[in-house]
PDB file of C-alpha atoms in Angstrom:
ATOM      1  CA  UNK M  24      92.874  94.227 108.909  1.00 89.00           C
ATOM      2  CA  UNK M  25      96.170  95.824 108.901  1.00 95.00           C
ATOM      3  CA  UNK M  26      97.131  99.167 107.483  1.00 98.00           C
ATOM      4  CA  UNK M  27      96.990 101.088 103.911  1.00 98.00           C
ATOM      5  CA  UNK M  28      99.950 102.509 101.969  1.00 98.00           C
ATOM      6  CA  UNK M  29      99.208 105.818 100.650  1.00 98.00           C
ATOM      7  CA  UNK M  30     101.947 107.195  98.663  1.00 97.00           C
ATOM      8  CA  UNK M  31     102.907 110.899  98.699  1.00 97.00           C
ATOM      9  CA  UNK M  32     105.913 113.077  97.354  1.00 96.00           C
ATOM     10  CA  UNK M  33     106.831 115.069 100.026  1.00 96.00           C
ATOM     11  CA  UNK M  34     106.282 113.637 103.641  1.00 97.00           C
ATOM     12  CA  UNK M  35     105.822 116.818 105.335  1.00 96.00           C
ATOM     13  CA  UNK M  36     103.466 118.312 102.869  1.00 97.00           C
ATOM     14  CA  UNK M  37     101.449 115.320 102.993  1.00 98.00           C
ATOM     15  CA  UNK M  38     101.029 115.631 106.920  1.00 98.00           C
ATOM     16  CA  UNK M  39     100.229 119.142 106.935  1.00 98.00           C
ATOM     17  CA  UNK M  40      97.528 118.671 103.922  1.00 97.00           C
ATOM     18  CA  UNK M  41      96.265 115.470 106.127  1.00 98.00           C
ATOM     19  CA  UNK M  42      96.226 117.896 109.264  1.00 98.00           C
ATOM     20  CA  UNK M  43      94.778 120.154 107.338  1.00 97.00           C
ATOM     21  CA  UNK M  44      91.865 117.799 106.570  1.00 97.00           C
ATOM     22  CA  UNK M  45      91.058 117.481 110.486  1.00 97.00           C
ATOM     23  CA  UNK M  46      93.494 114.235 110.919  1.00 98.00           C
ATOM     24  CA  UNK M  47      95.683 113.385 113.867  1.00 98.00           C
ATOM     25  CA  UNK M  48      98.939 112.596 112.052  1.00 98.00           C
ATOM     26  CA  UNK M  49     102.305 111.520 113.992  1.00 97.00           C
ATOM     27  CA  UNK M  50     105.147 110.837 112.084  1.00 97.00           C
ATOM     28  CA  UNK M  51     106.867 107.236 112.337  1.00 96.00           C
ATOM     29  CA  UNK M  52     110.526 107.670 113.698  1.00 94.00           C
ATOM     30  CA  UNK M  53     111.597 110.464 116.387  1.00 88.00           C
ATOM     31  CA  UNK M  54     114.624 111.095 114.105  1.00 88.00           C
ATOM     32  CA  UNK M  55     114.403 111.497 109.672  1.00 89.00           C
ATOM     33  CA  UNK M  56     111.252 110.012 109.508  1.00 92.00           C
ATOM     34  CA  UNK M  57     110.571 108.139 106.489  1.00 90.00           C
ATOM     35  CA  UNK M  58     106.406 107.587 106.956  1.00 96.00           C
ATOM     36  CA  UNK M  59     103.573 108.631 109.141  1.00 98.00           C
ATOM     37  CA  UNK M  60     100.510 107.241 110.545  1.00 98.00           C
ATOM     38  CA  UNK M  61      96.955 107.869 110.678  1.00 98.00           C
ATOM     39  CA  UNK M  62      95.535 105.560 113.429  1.00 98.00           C
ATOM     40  CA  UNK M  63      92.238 104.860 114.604  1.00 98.00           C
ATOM     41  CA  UNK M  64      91.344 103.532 117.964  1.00 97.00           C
ATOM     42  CA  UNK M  65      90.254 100.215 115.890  1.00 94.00           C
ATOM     43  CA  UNK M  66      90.866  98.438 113.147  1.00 95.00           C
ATOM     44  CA  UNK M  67      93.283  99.053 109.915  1.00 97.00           C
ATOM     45  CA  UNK M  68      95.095 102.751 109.693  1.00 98.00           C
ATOM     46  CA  UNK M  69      96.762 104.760 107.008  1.00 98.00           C
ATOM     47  CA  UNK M  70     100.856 104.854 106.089  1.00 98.00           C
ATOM     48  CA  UNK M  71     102.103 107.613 104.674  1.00 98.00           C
ATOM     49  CA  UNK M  72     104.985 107.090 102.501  1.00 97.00           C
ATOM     50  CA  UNK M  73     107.569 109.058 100.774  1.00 94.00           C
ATOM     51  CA  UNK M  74     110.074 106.400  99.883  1.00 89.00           C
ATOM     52  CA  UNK M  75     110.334 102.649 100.249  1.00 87.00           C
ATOM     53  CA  UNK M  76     112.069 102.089 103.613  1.00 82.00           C
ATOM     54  CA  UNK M  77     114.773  99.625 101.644  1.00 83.00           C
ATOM     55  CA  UNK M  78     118.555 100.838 100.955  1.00 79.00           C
ATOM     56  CA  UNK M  79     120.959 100.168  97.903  1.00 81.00           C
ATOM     57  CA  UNK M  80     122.757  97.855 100.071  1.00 80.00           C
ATOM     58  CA  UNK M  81     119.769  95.720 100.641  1.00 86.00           C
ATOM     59  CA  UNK M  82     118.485  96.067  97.209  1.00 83.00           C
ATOM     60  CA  UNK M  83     121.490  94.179  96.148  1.00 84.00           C
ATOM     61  CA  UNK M  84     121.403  91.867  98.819  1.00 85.00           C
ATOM     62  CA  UNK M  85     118.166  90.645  98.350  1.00 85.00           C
ATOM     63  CA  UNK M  86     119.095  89.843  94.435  1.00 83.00           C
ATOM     64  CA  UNK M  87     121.891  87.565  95.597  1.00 81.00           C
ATOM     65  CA  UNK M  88     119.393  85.936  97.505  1.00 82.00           C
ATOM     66  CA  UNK M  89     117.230  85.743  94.465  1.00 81.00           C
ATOM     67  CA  UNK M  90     114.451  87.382  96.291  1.00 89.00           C
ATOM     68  CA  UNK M  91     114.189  89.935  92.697  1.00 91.00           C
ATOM     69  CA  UNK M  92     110.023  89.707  93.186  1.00 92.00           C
ATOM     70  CA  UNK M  93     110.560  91.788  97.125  1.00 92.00           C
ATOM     71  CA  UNK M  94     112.983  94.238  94.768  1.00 92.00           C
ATOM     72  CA  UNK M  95     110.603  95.217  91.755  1.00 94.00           C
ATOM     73  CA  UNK M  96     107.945  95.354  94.576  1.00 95.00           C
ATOM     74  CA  UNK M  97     110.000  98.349  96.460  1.00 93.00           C
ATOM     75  CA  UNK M  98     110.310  99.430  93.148  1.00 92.00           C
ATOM     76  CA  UNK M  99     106.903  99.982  91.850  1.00 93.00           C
ATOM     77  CA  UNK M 100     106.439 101.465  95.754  1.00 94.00           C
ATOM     78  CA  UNK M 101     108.970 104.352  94.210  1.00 90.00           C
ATOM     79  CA  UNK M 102     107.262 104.524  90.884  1.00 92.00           C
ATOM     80  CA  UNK M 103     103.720 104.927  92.484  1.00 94.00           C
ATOM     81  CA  UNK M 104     102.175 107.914  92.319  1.00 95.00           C
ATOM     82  CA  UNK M 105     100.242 109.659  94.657  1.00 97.00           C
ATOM     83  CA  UNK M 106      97.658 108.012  96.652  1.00 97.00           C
ATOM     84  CA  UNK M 107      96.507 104.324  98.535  1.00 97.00           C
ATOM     85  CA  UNK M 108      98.598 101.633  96.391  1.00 96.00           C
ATOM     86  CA  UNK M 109      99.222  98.928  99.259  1.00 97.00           C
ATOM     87  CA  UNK M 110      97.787  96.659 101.393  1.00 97.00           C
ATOM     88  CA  UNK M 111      99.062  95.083 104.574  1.00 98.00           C
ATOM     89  CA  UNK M 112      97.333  92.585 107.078  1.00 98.00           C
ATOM     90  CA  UNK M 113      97.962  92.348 111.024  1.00 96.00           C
ATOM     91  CA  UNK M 114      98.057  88.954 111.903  1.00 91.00           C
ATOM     92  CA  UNK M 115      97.891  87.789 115.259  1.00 85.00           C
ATOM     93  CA  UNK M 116      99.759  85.171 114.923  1.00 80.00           C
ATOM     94  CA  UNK M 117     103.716  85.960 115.215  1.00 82.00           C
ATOM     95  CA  UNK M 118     105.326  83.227 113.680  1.00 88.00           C
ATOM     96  CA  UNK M 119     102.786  83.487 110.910  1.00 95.00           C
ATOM     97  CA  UNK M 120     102.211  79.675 110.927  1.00 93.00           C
ATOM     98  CA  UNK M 121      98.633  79.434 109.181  1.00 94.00           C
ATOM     99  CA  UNK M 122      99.314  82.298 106.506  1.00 96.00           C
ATOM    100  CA  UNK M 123     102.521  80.235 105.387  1.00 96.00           C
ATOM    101  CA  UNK M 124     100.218  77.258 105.051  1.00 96.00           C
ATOM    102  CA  UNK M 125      97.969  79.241 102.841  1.00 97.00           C
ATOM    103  CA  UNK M 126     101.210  80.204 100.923  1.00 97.00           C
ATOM    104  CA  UNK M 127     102.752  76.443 100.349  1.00 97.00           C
ATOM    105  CA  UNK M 128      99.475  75.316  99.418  1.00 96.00           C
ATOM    106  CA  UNK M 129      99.419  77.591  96.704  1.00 96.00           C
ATOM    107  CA  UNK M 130     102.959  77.610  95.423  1.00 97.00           C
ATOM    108  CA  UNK M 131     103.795  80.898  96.345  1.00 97.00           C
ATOM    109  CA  UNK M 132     107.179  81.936  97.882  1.00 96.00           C
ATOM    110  CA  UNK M 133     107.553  84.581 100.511  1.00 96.00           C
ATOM    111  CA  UNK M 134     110.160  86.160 102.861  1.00 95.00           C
ATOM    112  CA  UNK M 135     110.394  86.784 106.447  1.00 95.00           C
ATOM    113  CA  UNK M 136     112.253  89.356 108.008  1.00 94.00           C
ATOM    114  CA  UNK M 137     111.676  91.525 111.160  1.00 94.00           C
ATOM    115  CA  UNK M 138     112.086  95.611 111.703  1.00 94.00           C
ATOM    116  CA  UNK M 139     111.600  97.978 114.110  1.00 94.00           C
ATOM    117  CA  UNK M 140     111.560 102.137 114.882  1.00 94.00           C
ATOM    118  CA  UNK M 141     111.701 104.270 117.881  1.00 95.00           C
ATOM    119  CA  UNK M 142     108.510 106.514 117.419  1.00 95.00           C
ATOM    120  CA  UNK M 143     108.038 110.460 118.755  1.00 95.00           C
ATOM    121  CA  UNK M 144     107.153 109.065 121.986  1.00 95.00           C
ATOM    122  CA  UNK M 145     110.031 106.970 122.980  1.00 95.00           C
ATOM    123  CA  UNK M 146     108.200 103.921 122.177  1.00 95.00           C
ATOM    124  CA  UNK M 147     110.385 101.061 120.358  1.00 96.00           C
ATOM    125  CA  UNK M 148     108.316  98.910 118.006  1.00 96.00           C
ATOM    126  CA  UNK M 149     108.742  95.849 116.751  1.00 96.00           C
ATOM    127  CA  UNK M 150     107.295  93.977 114.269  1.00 96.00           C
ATOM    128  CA  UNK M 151     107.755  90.684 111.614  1.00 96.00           C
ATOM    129  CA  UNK M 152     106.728  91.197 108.081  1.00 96.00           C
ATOM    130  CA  UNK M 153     106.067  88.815 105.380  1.00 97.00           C
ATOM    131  CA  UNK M 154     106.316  89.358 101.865  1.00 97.00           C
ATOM    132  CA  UNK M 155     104.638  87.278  99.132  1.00 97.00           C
ATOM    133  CA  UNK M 156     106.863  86.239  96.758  1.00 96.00           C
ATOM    134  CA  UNK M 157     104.268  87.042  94.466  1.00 95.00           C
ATOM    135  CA  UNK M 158     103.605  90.876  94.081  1.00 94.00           C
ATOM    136  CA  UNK M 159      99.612  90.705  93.117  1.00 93.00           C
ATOM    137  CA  UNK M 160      99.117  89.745  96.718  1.00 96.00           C
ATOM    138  CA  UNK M 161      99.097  92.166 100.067  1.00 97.00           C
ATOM    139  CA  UNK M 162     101.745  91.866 102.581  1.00 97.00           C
ATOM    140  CA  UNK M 163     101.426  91.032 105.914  1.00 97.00           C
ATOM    141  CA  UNK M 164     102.882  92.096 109.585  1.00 97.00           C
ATOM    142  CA  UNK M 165     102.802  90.725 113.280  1.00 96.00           C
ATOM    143  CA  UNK M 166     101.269  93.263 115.712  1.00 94.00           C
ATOM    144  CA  UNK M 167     103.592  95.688 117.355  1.00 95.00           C
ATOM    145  CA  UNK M 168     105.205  94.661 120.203  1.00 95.00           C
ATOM    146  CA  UNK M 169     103.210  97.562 121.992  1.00 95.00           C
ATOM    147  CA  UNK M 170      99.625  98.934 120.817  1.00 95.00           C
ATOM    148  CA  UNK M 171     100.613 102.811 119.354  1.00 96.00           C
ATOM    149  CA  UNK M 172      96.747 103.077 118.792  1.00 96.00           C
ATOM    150  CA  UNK M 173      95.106 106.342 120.465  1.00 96.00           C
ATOM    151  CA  UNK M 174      91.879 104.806 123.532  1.00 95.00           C
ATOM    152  CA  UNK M 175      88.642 105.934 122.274  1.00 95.00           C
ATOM    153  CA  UNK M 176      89.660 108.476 120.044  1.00 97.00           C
ATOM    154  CA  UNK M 177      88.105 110.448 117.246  1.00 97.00           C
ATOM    155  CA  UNK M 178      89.647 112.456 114.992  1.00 97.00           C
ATOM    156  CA  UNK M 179      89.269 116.751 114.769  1.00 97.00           C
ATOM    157  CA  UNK M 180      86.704 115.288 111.506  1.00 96.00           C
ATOM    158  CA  UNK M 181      85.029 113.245 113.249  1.00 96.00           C
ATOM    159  CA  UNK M 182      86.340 110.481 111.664  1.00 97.00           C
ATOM    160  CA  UNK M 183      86.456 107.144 114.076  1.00 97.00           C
ATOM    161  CA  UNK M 184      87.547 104.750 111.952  1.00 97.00           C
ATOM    162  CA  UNK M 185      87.803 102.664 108.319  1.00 98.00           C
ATOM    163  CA  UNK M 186      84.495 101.735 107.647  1.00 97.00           C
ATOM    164  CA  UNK M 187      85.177 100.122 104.411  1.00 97.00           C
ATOM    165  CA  UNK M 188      88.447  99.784 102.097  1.00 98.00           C
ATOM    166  CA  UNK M 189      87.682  98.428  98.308  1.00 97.00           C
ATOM    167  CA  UNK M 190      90.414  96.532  96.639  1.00 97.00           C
ATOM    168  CA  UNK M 191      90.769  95.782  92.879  1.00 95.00           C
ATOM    169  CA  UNK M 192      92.672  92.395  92.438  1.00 92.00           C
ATOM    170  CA  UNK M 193      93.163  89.644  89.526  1.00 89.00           C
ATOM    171  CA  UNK M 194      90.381  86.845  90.120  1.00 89.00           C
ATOM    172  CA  UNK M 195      92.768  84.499  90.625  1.00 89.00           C
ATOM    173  CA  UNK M 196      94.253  86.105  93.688  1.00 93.00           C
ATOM    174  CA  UNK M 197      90.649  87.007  95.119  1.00 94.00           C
ATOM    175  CA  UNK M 198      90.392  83.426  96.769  1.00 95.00           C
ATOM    176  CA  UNK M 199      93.845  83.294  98.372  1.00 97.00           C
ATOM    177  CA  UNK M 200      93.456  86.978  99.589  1.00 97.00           C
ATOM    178  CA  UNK M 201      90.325  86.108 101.246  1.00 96.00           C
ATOM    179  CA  UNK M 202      92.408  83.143 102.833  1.00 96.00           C
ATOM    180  CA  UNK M 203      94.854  85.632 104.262  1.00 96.00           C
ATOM    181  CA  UNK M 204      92.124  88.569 105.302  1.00 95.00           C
ATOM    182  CA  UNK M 205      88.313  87.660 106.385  1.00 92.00           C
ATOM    183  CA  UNK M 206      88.288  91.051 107.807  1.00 95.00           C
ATOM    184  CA  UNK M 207      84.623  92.359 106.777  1.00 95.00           C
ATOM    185  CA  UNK M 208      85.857  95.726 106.024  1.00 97.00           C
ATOM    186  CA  UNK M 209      87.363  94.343 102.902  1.00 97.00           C
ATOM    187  CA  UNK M 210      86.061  94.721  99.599  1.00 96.00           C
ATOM    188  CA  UNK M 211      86.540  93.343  96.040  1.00 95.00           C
ATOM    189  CA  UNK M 212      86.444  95.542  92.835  1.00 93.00           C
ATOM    190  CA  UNK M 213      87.420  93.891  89.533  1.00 84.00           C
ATOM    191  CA  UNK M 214      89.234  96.648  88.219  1.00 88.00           C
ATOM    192  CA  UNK M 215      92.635  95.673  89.251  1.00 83.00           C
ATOM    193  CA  UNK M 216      94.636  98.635  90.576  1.00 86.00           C
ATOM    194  CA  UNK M 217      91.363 100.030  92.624  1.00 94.00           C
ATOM    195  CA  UNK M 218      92.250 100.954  96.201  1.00 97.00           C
ATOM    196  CA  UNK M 219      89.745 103.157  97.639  1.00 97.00           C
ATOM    197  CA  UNK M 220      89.271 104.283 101.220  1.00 98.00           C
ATOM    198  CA  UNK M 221      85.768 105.131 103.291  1.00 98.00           C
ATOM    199  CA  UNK M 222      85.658 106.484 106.980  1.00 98.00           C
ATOM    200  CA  UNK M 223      83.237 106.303 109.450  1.00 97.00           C
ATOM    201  CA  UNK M 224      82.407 109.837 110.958  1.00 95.00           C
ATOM    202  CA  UNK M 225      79.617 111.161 113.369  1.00 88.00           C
ATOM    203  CA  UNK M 226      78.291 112.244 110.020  1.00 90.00           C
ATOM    204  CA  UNK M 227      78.251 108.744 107.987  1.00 93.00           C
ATOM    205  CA  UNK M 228      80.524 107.508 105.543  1.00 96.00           C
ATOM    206  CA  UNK M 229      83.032 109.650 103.430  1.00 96.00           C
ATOM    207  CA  UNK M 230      86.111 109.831 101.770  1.00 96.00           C
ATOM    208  CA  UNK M 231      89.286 111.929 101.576  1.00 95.00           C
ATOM    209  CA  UNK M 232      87.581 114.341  99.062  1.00 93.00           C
ATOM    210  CA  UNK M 233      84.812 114.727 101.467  1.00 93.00           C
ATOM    211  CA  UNK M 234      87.021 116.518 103.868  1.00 93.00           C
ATOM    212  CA  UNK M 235      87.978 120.536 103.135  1.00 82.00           C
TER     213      UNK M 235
END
């Protein structure tokens, strides 16, 4: 599927507590890291996140490009508070040719733009992303130019993997989501704002408060 945004105010309290509750956590960058990641050996994993990664400089550049809709989406990234509050889907595809199909169809905008970070283990990835210009929907990403994912791993929890992730949109954005993200770990509540997270463990299926 991609990954899951879970906010937190304080990056280094958030991987201790996330240690704490029998995670592997690495943090993004080798220098000031601005995230971390949870990942699994398959499928979607967790981003921790202080602080959208987005300066002042490019705050104001993106409003002379009238691209205000990527802005007030950083924005309510800031404003969020702790917890999941994002979505983001892998595509295979690099040049994202069928999703911006999906996209004109509908009328919706977007914006392409590539990044990249050298992680704790001297690895530089790169990556595309593409933003709906339309901030009800998920983002999406190409697949890192290298695979950071750990080879038949399971975490100190037992934890192996996302078994399920439940996702509260507007009706009207269910049908183009599906479009974007068949995955059949994904979920729709219709209580917009819901983001919920379950694992997969040796144990069944449980979620953050499961763990001590």
């Amino acid at each position: 599927m991609g990954h899951i945004l879970f906010k937190v105010n304080n990056l280094q309290e958030a991987v201790k507590n996330f240690s704490d509750k029998g995670f592997n956590v690495e943090y993004g960058s080798k220098r000031n890291p601005k995230n971390a990641l949870i990942y699994f050996s398959e499928g979607a994993y967790i981003e921790l996140l202080e602080s959208a990664p987005i300066s002042c400089f490019q705050k104001v550049l993106l409003v002379l490009i009238r691209r205000h809709q990527l802005v007030q989406r950083f924005a309510s990234w800031e404003s969020s508070p702790e917890g999941y509050f994002e979505l983001c889907f892998e595509k295979q595809n690099i040049e994202f040719d069928r999703e911006i199909k999906i996209l004109k169809k509908h009328g919706i905008s977007f914006f392409i733009t590539s990044s990249q970070r050298v992680d704790p283990f001297n690895r530089r990835l790169k990556w595309k992303l593409l933003f709906p210009l339309e901030n009800k929907l998920p983002f999406l990403m190409t697949p890192f130019n290298e695979d950071p994912r750990p080879k038949n791993f399971i975490h100190p929890n037992g934890v192996s993997k996302i078994s399920q992730v439940i996702y509260g949109a507007e009706s009207t954005m269910i049908s183009v989501i599906k479009m974007l993200c068949s995955d059949p770990v994904l979920f729709f509540s219709k209580d917009k704002g819901v983001l919920q997270v379950k694992f997969e463990t040796n144990e069944g299926e449980k979620t953050l408060e499961s763990f001590p």
